[in-house]
Coordinates of C-alpha atoms in Angstrom, one line a residue:
Chain A
M41 CA 0.0 0.0 0.0
P42 CA 1.5 3.4 -1.0
D43 CA 2.3 5.8 1.8
F44 CA 0.1 8.8 1.7
A45 CA 1.8 10.6 4.6
P46 CA 3.5 13.3 2.5
L47 CA 0.1 14.1 0.9
Y48 CA -1.6 14.3 4.3
A49 CA 1.2 16.7 5.4
L50 CA 0.6 18.8 2.3
L51 CA -3.2 18.9 3.0
G52 CA -2.4 19.8 6.6
C53 CA -0.7 23.0 5.4
L54 CA -3.9 24.3 4.0
P55 CA -5.2 27.2 6.1
F56 CA -8.2 25.4 7.6
D57 CA -8.3 24.2 11.2
C58 CA -10.3 21.2 10.5
L59 CA -7.6 19.9 8.2
Q60 CA -5.2 19.4 11.1
L61 CA -7.1 16.2 11.9
R62 CA -5.9 13.0 10.2
F63 CA -9.4 11.7 9.4
M64 CA -10.2 15.0 7.7
Q65 CA -7.0 14.9 5.6
Q66 CA -8.0 11.3 4.6
A67 CA -11.5 12.4 3.7
L68 CA -10.2 15.3 1.6
L69 CA -7.7 13.1 -0.2
A70 CA -10.4 10.5 -0.9
L71 CA -12.7 13.2 -2.2
L72 CA -9.9 14.6 -4.4
L73 CA -9.7 11.2 -6.0
L74 CA -13.4 10.3 -6.0
A75 CA -15.1 13.5 -7.1
P76 CA -13.3 14.1 -10.4
L77 CA -13.6 10.4 -11.2
A78 CA -17.4 10.4 -10.6
A79 CA -17.7 13.7 -12.5
I80 CA -16.0 12.6 -15.6
L81 CA -17.9 9.3 -15.7
G82 CA -21.0 11.4 -15.0
V83 CA -20.7 13.0 -18.5
H84 CA -21.5 9.7 -20.1
V85 CA -24.2 9.0 -17.4
V86 CA -25.9 12.2 -18.5
N87 CA -25.4 11.6 -22.2
C88 CA -26.4 8.0 -22.2
R89 CA -29.3 8.7 -19.8
M90 CA -28.0 6.3 -17.3
A91 CA -28.9 8.1 -14.0
F92 CA -31.4 5.3 -13.1
F93 CA -28.6 2.7 -13.9
S94 CA -26.2 4.3 -11.4
D95 CA -29.0 4.6 -8.8
A96 CA -29.7 0.8 -9.2
I97 CA -26.0 0.0 -8.7
G98 CA -26.0 2.3 -5.6
H99 CA -28.9 0.3 -4.2
S100 CA -27.1 -3.0 -4.9
A101 CA -24.6 -1.8 -2.3
F102 CA -27.2 -2.7 0.3
A103 CA -27.4 -6.3 -0.8
G104 CA -23.6 -6.4 -1.2
V105 CA -23.0 -5.3 2.4
A106 CA -25.7 -7.7 3.7
L107 CA -24.1 -10.6 1.8
G108 CA -20.7 -9.7 3.2
L109 CA -22.1 -9.7 6.7
L110 CA -23.8 -13.0 6.2
T111 CA -20.9 -14.8 4.6
G112 CA -18.2 -13.3 6.9
F113 CA -16.5 -11.4 4.0
S114 CA -15.6 -7.8 4.7
P115 CA -18.3 -5.6 3.3
L116 CA -15.5 -3.4 1.9
W117 CA -14.9 -6.2 -0.6
S118 CA -18.3 -7.8 -0.9
M119 CA -19.9 -4.4 -1.8
P120 CA -17.8 -3.4 -4.8
L121 CA -17.8 -7.0 -6.1
F122 CA -21.6 -7.3 -5.8
G123 CA -22.0 -3.9 -7.4
L124 CA -19.8 -4.9 -10.3
A125 CA -21.9 -8.1 -10.7
A126 CA -25.1 -6.1 -10.6
G127 CA -23.9 -3.6 -13.2
L128 CA -22.9 -6.3 -15.6
A129 CA -26.1 -8.2 -15.0
I130 CA -28.2 -5.1 -15.9
M131 CA -26.2 -4.7 -19.1
A132 CA -26.7 -8.4 -19.9
V133 CA -30.4 -8.3 -19.3
Q134 CA -30.7 -5.1 -21.4
Q135 CA -28.7 -6.6 -24.3
K136 CA -30.0 -10.2 -24.3
A137 CA -33.6 -9.8 -23.2
R138 CA -34.3 -6.9 -25.7
L139 CA -36.0 -4.9 -22.9
A140 CA -36.2 -1.2 -22.6
A141 CA -33.3 0.1 -20.5
D142 CA -35.5 1.3 -17.6
T143 CA -37.4 -2.0 -17.4
A144 CA -34.1 -4.0 -17.3
I145 CA -32.7 -1.8 -14.7
G146 CA -36.0 -1.9 -12.7
I147 CA -35.9 -5.7 -12.6
V148 CA -32.3 -5.9 -11.4
F149 CA -32.9 -3.0 -9.0
S150 CA -35.8 -4.8 -7.4
A151 CA -34.0 -8.1 -7.2
V152 CA -30.9 -6.7 -5.4
V153 CA -32.8 -4.5 -3.0
A154 CA -35.2 -7.5 -2.2
L155 CA -32.1 -9.7 -1.7
G156 CA -30.6 -7.2 0.7
L157 CA -33.8 -6.9 2.7
V158 CA -34.2 -10.7 2.9
I159 CA -30.7 -11.2 4.2
V160 CA -31.0 -8.3 6.7
S161 CA -34.4 -9.5 8.0
R162 CA -32.8 -12.9 8.6
A163 CA -29.6 -11.7 10.3
G164 CA -31.2 -9.0 12.5
G165 CA -28.0 -7.7 14.0
A166 CA -26.8 -6.4 10.6
N167 CA -29.2 -3.4 10.6
R168 CA -26.8 -0.9 12.1
D169 CA -23.9 -1.7 9.8
V170 CA -26.2 -1.5 6.8
Q171 CA -27.4 1.9 7.9
G172 CA -23.9 3.3 7.6
F173 CA -23.8 2.5 4.0
L174 CA -27.2 4.0 3.3
Y175 CA -26.1 7.4 4.5
G176 CA -22.4 7.0 3.8
D177 CA -19.5 8.4 5.8
I178 CA -16.4 9.8 4.0
L179 CA -14.8 10.6 7.3
T180 CA -14.3 6.9 8.1
I181 CA -12.7 6.0 4.8
S182 CA -9.7 3.6 5.2
Q183 CA -6.2 3.8 3.8
G184 CA -6.9 0.7 1.7
E185 CA -10.0 2.3 0.1
I186 CA -8.0 5.4 -0.7
G187 CA -5.4 3.2 -2.4
C188 CA -8.2 1.5 -4.4
L189 CA -9.6 5.0 -5.3
A190 CA -6.2 6.1 -6.6
L191 CA -6.0 3.0 -8.8
L192 CA -9.6 3.6 -10.0
L193 CA -8.8 7.2 -10.9
I194 CA -5.8 6.1 -13.1
L195 CA -8.0 3.5 -14.6
G196 CA -10.8 6.0 -15.2
I197 CA -8.5 8.5 -16.9
V198 CA -7.1 5.8 -19.2
F199 CA -10.6 4.6 -19.9
Q200 CA -11.8 8.1 -20.8
F201 CA -8.9 8.5 -23.1
F202 CA -10.0 5.5 -25.2
A203 CA -13.7 5.5 -24.6
Y204 CA -14.8 9.2 -24.5
N205 CA -15.5 9.5 -28.3
R206 CA -16.8 6.0 -28.6
L207 CA -19.3 6.3 -25.8
F208 CA -20.4 9.8 -27.0
L209 CA -21.1 8.4 -30.5
L210 CA -22.9 5.4 -29.0
A211 CA -25.1 7.7 -27.0
V212 CA -25.9 9.8 -30.1
N213 CA -26.8 6.9 -32.4
P214 CA -25.9 3.4 -31.4
V215 CA -26.7 1.8 -34.8
M216 CA -24.6 4.4 -36.6
A217 CA -21.7 4.0 -34.1
R218 CA -21.7 0.2 -34.6
A219 CA -22.0 0.5 -38.4
H220 CA -18.9 2.8 -38.1
G221 CA -16.8 0.1 -36.5
I222 CA -17.3 0.8 -32.8
R223 CA -17.7 -2.4 -30.7
G224 CA -20.7 -1.2 -28.8
A225 CA -21.3 -4.0 -26.4
L226 CA -17.6 -4.1 -25.4
W227 CA -17.4 -0.4 -24.5
Q228 CA -20.8 -0.4 -22.8
Y229 CA -19.8 -3.4 -20.6
L230 CA -16.5 -1.8 -19.7
F231 CA -18.2 1.4 -18.9
A232 CA -20.9 -0.4 -16.8
G233 CA -18.1 -2.2 -14.9
L234 CA -16.1 0.9 -14.1
L235 CA -19.2 2.9 -13.3
S236 CA -20.3 0.2 -10.9
L237 CA -17.0 0.2 -9.0
V238 CA -17.0 4.0 -8.8
V239 CA -20.6 4.0 -7.6
M240 CA -19.7 1.6 -4.8
F241 CA -16.9 4.0 -3.6
A242 CA -19.3 6.9 -4.0
V243 CA -21.7 5.0 -1.7
R244 CA -19.0 5.0 1.0
G245 CA -18.7 8.7 0.6
V246 CA -22.2 10.1 0.3
G247 CA -24.4 7.1 0.8
V248 CA -26.8 5.1 -1.4
L249 CA -29.4 7.9 -1.3
L250 CA -27.2 10.5 -2.8
V251 CA -24.9 8.5 -5.0
T252 CA -26.5 9.5 -8.3
A253 CA -26.2 13.1 -7.5
L254 CA -22.4 12.8 -7.2
L255 CA -22.3 11.5 -10.7
I256 CA -24.9 13.6 -12.6
V257 CA -25.0 17.0 -10.9
P258 CA -21.5 18.1 -11.9
A259 CA -22.1 16.8 -15.5
A260 CA -25.5 18.5 -15.7
T261 CA -23.9 21.7 -14.4
A262 CA -21.1 21.3 -17.0
R263 CA -23.7 20.9 -19.8
N264 CA -25.1 24.3 -18.9
L265 CA -21.7 26.0 -18.7
A266 CA -19.7 24.3 -21.5
A267 CA -19.5 25.7 -25.0
S268 CA -18.4 22.3 -26.5
A269 CA -18.4 18.6 -25.7
G270 CA -14.7 18.7 -25.0
S271 CA -15.0 21.5 -22.5
M272 CA -17.9 19.7 -20.9
F273 CA -15.5 17.1 -19.5
W274 CA -13.3 19.8 -17.9
W275 CA -16.3 21.7 -16.5
A276 CA -17.7 18.5 -14.9
L277 CA -14.3 17.8 -13.4
L278 CA -14.0 21.3 -12.0
V279 CA -17.5 21.4 -10.6
G280 CA -17.1 18.0 -9.0
L281 CA -13.8 18.9 -7.4
V282 CA -14.9 22.3 -6.2
S283 CA -18.2 21.2 -4.7
A284 CA -16.5 18.2 -3.0
V285 CA -13.8 20.3 -1.4
V286 CA -16.1 23.2 -0.5
G287 CA -18.8 20.8 0.8
L288 CA -16.4 18.9 3.0
L289 CA -14.8 22.0 4.5
L290 CA -18.2 23.6 5.1
S291 CA -19.6 20.5 6.8
A292 CA -16.6 20.6 9.2
Q293 CA -17.2 24.2 10.3
P294 CA -18.4 24.3 13.9
W295 CA -21.2 26.7 13.0
L296 CA -22.6 24.2 10.5
A297 CA -21.5 20.7 11.7
T298 CA -23.6 18.8 9.1
S299 CA -23.3 15.5 7.3
S300 CA -20.3 15.8 4.9
G301 CA -21.9 13.7 2.0
A302 CA -25.1 15.7 2.0
T303 CA -23.3 19.0 2.2
I304 CA -21.2 18.1 -0.8
I305 CA -24.3 17.2 -2.8
L306 CA -26.0 20.4 -1.7
T307 CA -23.0 22.5 -2.8
S308 CA -23.0 20.9 -6.2
C309 CA -26.7 21.4 -6.5
L310 CA -26.1 25.1 -5.7
C311 CA -23.5 25.1 -8.6
F312 CA -26.2 23.6 -10.8
A313 CA -28.7 26.2 -9.9
L314 CA -26.2 29.0 -10.6
S315 CA -25.3 27.4 -13.9
C316 CA -29.0 27.4 -14.9
L317 CA -29.2 31.0 -14.0
W318 CA -26.1 31.8 -16.0
G319 CA -27.5 29.8 -18.9
S320 CA -30.8 31.7 -19.0
L321 CA -29.0 35.0 -18.7
R322 CA -26.8 34.1 -21.7
A323 CA -29.8 33.0 -23.7
S324 CA -31.7 36.3 -23.0
R325 CA -28.6 38.3 -24.0
K326 CA -28.5 36.4 -27.3
M327 CA -32.2 37.2 -27.8
L328 CA -31.3 40.9 -27.5
Chain B
M220 CA -13.6 2.8 -67.5
S221 CA -16.2 0.1 -66.8
S222 CA -19.7 0.9 -66.0
P223 CA -21.0 0.2 -62.5
E224 CA -23.0 -2.8 -63.8
Q225 CA -19.9 -4.3 -65.3
R226 CA -18.1 -4.1 -62.0
G227 CA -20.3 -6.8 -60.4
D228 CA -22.3 -6.6 -57.2
A229 CA -21.4 -5.0 -53.9
I230 CA -24.1 -6.6 -51.8
I231 CA -26.1 -9.8 -52.4
F232 CA -29.2 -10.7 -50.4
E233 CA -29.9 -14.4 -50.5
S234 CA -33.3 -15.7 -49.3
V235 CA -33.3 -13.3 -46.3
R236 CA -36.1 -14.1 -43.8
L237 CA -37.0 -12.1 -40.7
C238 CA -39.9 -13.7 -38.8
R239 CA -41.0 -13.3 -35.3
G240 CA -44.1 -14.8 -33.7
G241 CA -45.5 -16.2 -36.9
S242 CA -45.4 -13.0 -38.9
C243 CA -42.6 -12.2 -41.3
T244 CA -41.2 -8.7 -41.9
L245 CA -39.0 -10.1 -44.6
D246 CA -40.0 -13.2 -46.5
N247 CA -37.4 -14.8 -48.7
V248 CA -35.8 -11.6 -49.9
S249 CA -33.2 -12.1 -52.7
A250 CA -31.8 -9.0 -54.3
R251 CA -28.5 -7.5 -55.4
V252 CA -26.9 -4.1 -55.1
P253 CA -24.6 -3.4 -58.1
R254 CA -21.2 -2.0 -57.2
G255 CA -21.0 1.7 -57.7
S256 CA -24.8 2.0 -58.1
N257 CA -27.3 4.2 -56.4
T258 CA -29.7 1.5 -55.3
V259 CA -33.0 2.8 -53.8
L260 CA -35.3 0.6 -51.7
V261 CA -38.9 1.6 -52.1
G262 CA -42.1 0.3 -50.6
P263 CA -44.9 1.2 -48.3
N264 CA -44.6 1.6 -44.6
G265 CA -44.0 -1.8 -42.8
A266 CA -42.6 -3.3 -46.0
G267 CA -39.4 -4.2 -44.2
K268 CA -37.1 -1.7 -45.9
T269 CA -35.4 -0.5 -42.7
S270 CA -35.4 -4.1 -41.3
L271 CA -33.4 -5.2 -44.4
L272 CA -30.9 -2.4 -43.8
L273 CA -30.6 -3.4 -40.1
C274 CA -30.0 -7.0 -41.2
L275 CA -27.3 -5.8 -43.5
L276 CA -25.7 -3.8 -40.6
G277 CA -25.8 -6.9 -38.4
E278 CA -28.3 -5.4 -36.0
L279 CA -31.0 -8.0 -36.6
R280 CA -30.7 -11.8 -36.6
H281 CA -32.1 -13.2 -39.7
E282 CA -32.3 -16.4 -41.8
G283 CA -30.6 -16.5 -45.2
R284 CA -27.4 -14.8 -46.2
I285 CA -26.2 -11.3 -46.9
R286 CA -23.0 -11.2 -48.8
L287 CA -20.7 -8.1 -48.8
V288 CA -18.7 -8.9 -51.9
P289 CA -14.9 -8.2 -51.2
L290 CA -13.2 -5.4 -53.0
T291 CA -10.9 -6.0 -56.0
D292 CA -7.9 -6.1 -53.6
G293 CA -9.7 -8.8 -51.5
S294 CA -10.4 -6.5 -48.5
S295 CA -13.9 -6.3 -47.0
P296 CA -15.8 -3.2 -48.0
R297 CA -16.1 -0.4 -45.4
L298 CA -19.6 0.6 -44.4
A299 CA -21.0 4.0 -43.4
L300 CA -24.5 4.8 -42.3
V301 CA -26.5 8.1 -42.6
P302 CA -29.3 7.6 -40.1
Q303 CA -32.6 9.3 -40.0
Q304 CA -32.2 11.0 -36.6
L305 CA -29.8 11.4 -33.7
A306 CA -30.8 10.8 -30.1
L307 CA -29.2 14.1 -29.2
D308 CA -30.5 16.3 -26.5
P309 CA -30.7 19.8 -28.2
H310 CA -28.9 21.3 -25.1
T311 CA -25.9 19.0 -25.4
P312 CA -23.0 21.3 -26.2
L313 CA -21.7 19.2 -29.2
L314 CA -20.2 21.2 -32.0
V315 CA -20.5 20.0 -35.6
Q316 CA -16.6 19.8 -35.8
E317 CA -16.6 17.7 -32.7
F318 CA -19.3 15.4 -34.0
L319 CA -17.2 14.9 -37.2
C320 CA -14.1 14.2 -35.1
L321 CA -16.0 11.7 -32.9
G322 CA -16.6 9.3 -35.8
T323 CA -13.1 9.6 -37.4
D324 CA -10.7 10.0 -34.6
R325 CA -10.1 8.1 -31.4
W326 CA -8.2 11.0 -29.9
P327 CA -10.5 12.1 -27.1
L328 CA -12.6 15.3 -27.6
W329 CA -11.5 16.6 -24.1
L330 CA -8.0 17.0 -25.4
G331 CA -9.3 18.9 -28.5
C332 CA -9.8 17.9 -32.1
R333 CA -6.6 17.3 -34.0
K334 CA -5.7 19.7 -36.8
N335 CA -5.5 17.2 -39.6
I336 CA -8.8 15.7 -38.6
L337 CA -10.3 19.2 -38.4
S338 CA -9.1 20.0 -41.9
K339 CA -10.6 16.7 -43.2
A340 CA -13.8 17.5 -41.4
S341 CA -14.1 21.0 -43.0
Q342 CA -13.3 19.4 -46.5
A343 CA -16.1 16.9 -46.0
L344 CA -18.5 19.7 -44.9
A345 CA -17.5 21.7 -48.0
Q346 CA -18.2 18.7 -50.1
V347 CA -21.8 18.6 -48.9
G348 CA -22.2 22.4 -49.2
A349 CA -22.2 23.0 -45.4
A350 CA -18.7 24.5 -44.8
H351 CA -20.2 27.3 -42.8
L352 CA -21.6 24.9 -40.2
L353 CA -18.2 23.8 -38.8
K354 CA -18.5 25.7 -35.5
A355 CA -22.3 25.4 -35.2
H356 CA -24.0 23.5 -32.4
M357 CA -25.5 20.1 -33.4
G358 CA -28.6 20.8 -31.4
Q359 CA -29.4 24.0 -33.3
L360 CA -29.2 22.6 -36.8
S361 CA -32.2 22.6 -39.1
G362 CA -33.4 19.3 -40.5
G363 CA -31.7 19.9 -43.8
E364 CA -28.4 21.0 -42.2
L365 CA -28.4 18.0 -39.9
R366 CA -28.8 15.7 -42.9
R367 CA -25.8 17.3 -44.6
V368 CA -23.7 17.0 -41.5
L369 CA -24.7 13.3 -41.1
L370 CA -23.7 12.8 -44.7
A371 CA -20.4 14.6 -44.2
A372 CA -19.7 12.3 -41.2
A373 CA -20.4 9.2 -43.2
L374 CA -18.2 10.5 -46.2
L375 CA -15.4 11.1 -43.7
R376 CA -15.2 7.4 -43.3
K377 CA -14.3 7.0 -47.0
P378 CA -17.0 4.3 -47.3
D379 CA -17.2 1.7 -50.0
I380 CA -20.8 1.2 -49.2
L381 CA -23.0 4.1 -48.0
V382 CA -26.3 3.1 -46.4
L383 CA -29.0 5.7 -45.9
D384 CA -32.2 5.1 -44.0
E385 CA -34.7 7.7 -45.2
A386 CA -32.0 10.2 -44.6
E387 CA -33.8 13.0 -46.4
A388 CA -37.1 12.5 -44.5
G389 CA -38.5 15.7 -42.9
V390 CA -36.7 18.1 -45.2
D391 CA -38.5 20.5 -47.5
V392 CA -38.8 19.8 -51.2
R393 CA -35.8 22.0 -52.2
G394 CA -33.7 20.6 -49.4
E395 CA -34.5 17.1 -50.4
Q396 CA -33.6 17.7 -54.0
L397 CA -30.4 19.3 -53.0
F398 CA -29.6 16.4 -50.7
W399 CA -30.0 13.9 -53.5
Q400 CA -28.0 16.0 -55.9
T401 CA -25.1 16.4 -53.4
L402 CA -25.2 12.6 -52.7
D403 CA -25.2 11.9 -56.4
E404 CA -22.2 14.1 -57.0
A405 CA -20.3 12.6 -54.0
R406 CA -21.0 9.1 -55.3
R407 CA -19.7 9.9 -58.7
T408 CA -16.6 11.6 -57.3
L409 CA -15.8 9.0 -54.6
G410 CA -17.1 5.9 -56.4
F411 CA -18.9 4.3 -53.5
T412 CA -22.0 2.1 -53.7
Q413 CA -25.1 3.6 -52.3
L414 CA -28.1 1.8 -50.8
M415 CA -30.9 4.0 -49.6
V416 CA -34.4 3.8 -48.4
S417 CA -36.6 6.5 -49.7
H418 CA -40.3 7.4 -50.1
N419 CA -39.6 10.0 -52.7
L420 CA -40.4 8.1 -55.9
S421 CA -39.8 11.0 -58.4
L422 CA -36.3 11.7 -57.0
A423 CA -35.6 7.9 -57.0
A424 CA -36.7 7.7 -60.6
H425 CA -34.3 10.5 -61.5
Y426 CA -31.3 9.7 -59.4
A427 CA -31.4 5.9 -58.8
S428 CA -29.5 3.5 -61.1
H429 CA -31.1 0.4 -59.5
V430 CA -34.3 0.0 -57.7
I431 CA -35.6 -2.7 -55.3
C432 CA -39.4 -2.6 -54.8
L433 CA -40.0 -4.3 -51.4
N434 CA -43.1 -5.3 -49.6
K435 CA -41.9 -8.1 -47.3
R436 CA -40.9 -9.8 -50.6
V437 CA -39.1 -8.3 -53.5
Q438 CA -41.8 -7.2 -56.0
A439 CA -39.5 -5.9 -58.7
E440 CA -35.8 -5.2 -59.1
G441 CA -33.9 -3.4 -61.8
P442 CA -33.5 0.0 -63.5
P443 CA -36.0 2.7 -62.3
R444 CA -37.8 2.9 -65.6
L445 CA -38.8 -0.8 -65.3
C446 CA -39.4 -0.9 -61.6
L447 CA -41.2 2.4 -61.0
G448 CA -43.7 2.0 -63.8
A449 CA -47.4 2.6 -63.1
T450 CA -48.2 -1.1 -62.9
Q451 CA -45.4 -2.0 -60.5
L452 CA -46.3 1.0 -58.3
L453 CA -50.0 0.1 -58.3
R454 CA -49.0 -3.4 -57.1
L455 CA -46.6 -2.1 -54.5
F456 CA -48.7 0.8 -53.0
G457 CA -52.2 -0.1 -54.2
L458 CA -52.5 3.4 -55.6
P459 CA -52.2 4.7 -59.2
I460 CA -48.9 6.6 -59.3
H461 CA -47.5 7.8 -62.6
L462 CA -43.9 8.9 -62.7
Y463 CA -43.6 8.6 -66.5
P464 CA -46.1 10.7 -68.6
E465 CA -46.7 8.0 -71.2
Q466 CA -47.9 5.6 -68.5
C467 CA -50.8 7.9 -67.5
E468 CA -53.4 5.5 -68.8
Q469 CA -55.9 6.2 -66.2
D470 CA -57.8 9.5 -66.3
V471 CA -57.1 11.0 -62.9
P472 CA -60.2 13.0 -61.8
E473 CA -59.5 16.3 -60.1
C474 CA -61.0 17.1 -56.7
P475 CA -64.4 18.9 -57.1
E476 CA -63.7 21.2 -54.2
C477 CA -60.1 22.3 -54.6
G478 CA -59.3 21.3 -58.2
A479 CA -56.2 19.4 -57.4
F480 CA -55.4 15.8 -58.4
S481 CA -55.7 13.7 -55.3
H482 CA -56.0 10.1 -54.4
T483 CA -59.7 10.1 -53.6
E484 CA -61.5 7.1 -52.2
E485 CA -62.6 6.3 -55.7
L486 CA -59.0 6.1 -56.9
V487 CA -58.0 3.9 -54.0
H488 CA -60.9 1.7 -54.9
T489 CA -59.9 1.6 -58.6
G490 CA -56.4 0.7 -57.4
E491 CA -57.6 -2.2 -55.3
E492 CA -59.6 -3.5 -58.2
S493 CA -56.7 -3.4 -60.6
Q494 CA -54.6 -5.1 -58.0
T495 CA -57.1 -7.9 -57.5
K496 CA -57.4 -8.2 -61.3
E497 CA -53.6 -8.5 -61.7
A498 CA -53.4 -11.0 -58.9
R499 CA -56.2 -13.1 -60.6
N500 CA -54.3 -12.9 -63.9
A501 CA -51.1 -13.9 -62.2

């Protein structure tokens, strides 16, 4: 496992009292890795209309944790693995059963949530552990998870280098994209797999209930602000990063003292509202 | 130089069947698309025209065989598609130049379009008479402009076979004529084979070099003058349609109210009668 101590020392130099605490430094580092990753994948989630997909994967975390608790596996492993399996299962049902995307997602969504509930109702003591994953807690993120996030970020950037154009064209017209030599199923499965893993880490950060927001709000804000599809990527990254850092720091202020995940999401939603305002101002100026 | 017909076929459909739940969209379709030709698929709605294209593109599982004849150097032909529509949210900030780069270059858009690809893209746009649209937003294009950009994107692939699925639908009369003309010029210059679905019979009669009349089965196939005659069109659409003046055997009555020639109920009835008579004779 790489040693992140120099990074923590660097973050500790920032002029914020709350960043003197190690768990806050860890949380900030985790967010600096997770927020841009979620934001850049969110561009495709918005373009491919996959918000419901990421929501379903987020909810599969519940069954993943429950399964881990039942089988004795650490939920930190059972959750991402189960999420990955659920993501690939949705893609498979969608492709093989010729169902509409939302129907396929709805079926897998129901199955995984029901499975989670069945396991939890059987093993009564698991309730409290499961709750932690429903609401998320970036402040308790472990060194190992930060290491995994760093790996995922590298993987995400490499993936975006090769897949950005392909996924964009697939979103615009899948038949044309495939006719023009893009291996649609391959890229969609790869994207579903990577997205599932990122969603699982996002669940740790902001909880199942808010996971979709971490993906789509920065991308939706970027769509309002960007003048081109290329700059949409950078705007999403910037909005994701800024709202994560500002949200975390705000939540740690003694006068606010709120849940960090929810504050991050509220900050990015505020960015979205401002971007809408800016968009309509720009449109009205064009009219004049 | 050899004529397109002498250069053999580019696509051969052999007994293609597409059936689901007892009903067949395509029933034993055998047809050919001559190399270098402008082949137009005509037929009523639900005749299986788009399904046949989707089978060709490998999107639908079918019985029978669709052969893409290898090129003279033995390589497989390169396909390009001009679709009818894009599933693009009008507010997505995708520029025309970016859309053209998407299909041709794997270099990610977030690192900017590469110069050589951009110059190719602007050449392709100029070829379809849309050079001024390079920096326009895809979501703000008119129907006619979008068709031209889609055509430019397909031409950028340097296709051997260009497939168009009602690509000119939804464009006004002038726009449609311009689209066919641009397409014809591009085909003659670049030498690709063109297979298109269209409902515009008069433009098909003018620009097509080969026509396939499809209504679940192939009803006629060959040069437009033979396939788009009054008898064939009556059989295909059940309506008297005359593209060639000398074939206007039927006296088409004008509408008593507006004075225009229209397919009144009477005409439809006459059409059905002739169709039944023909079927009986056959």
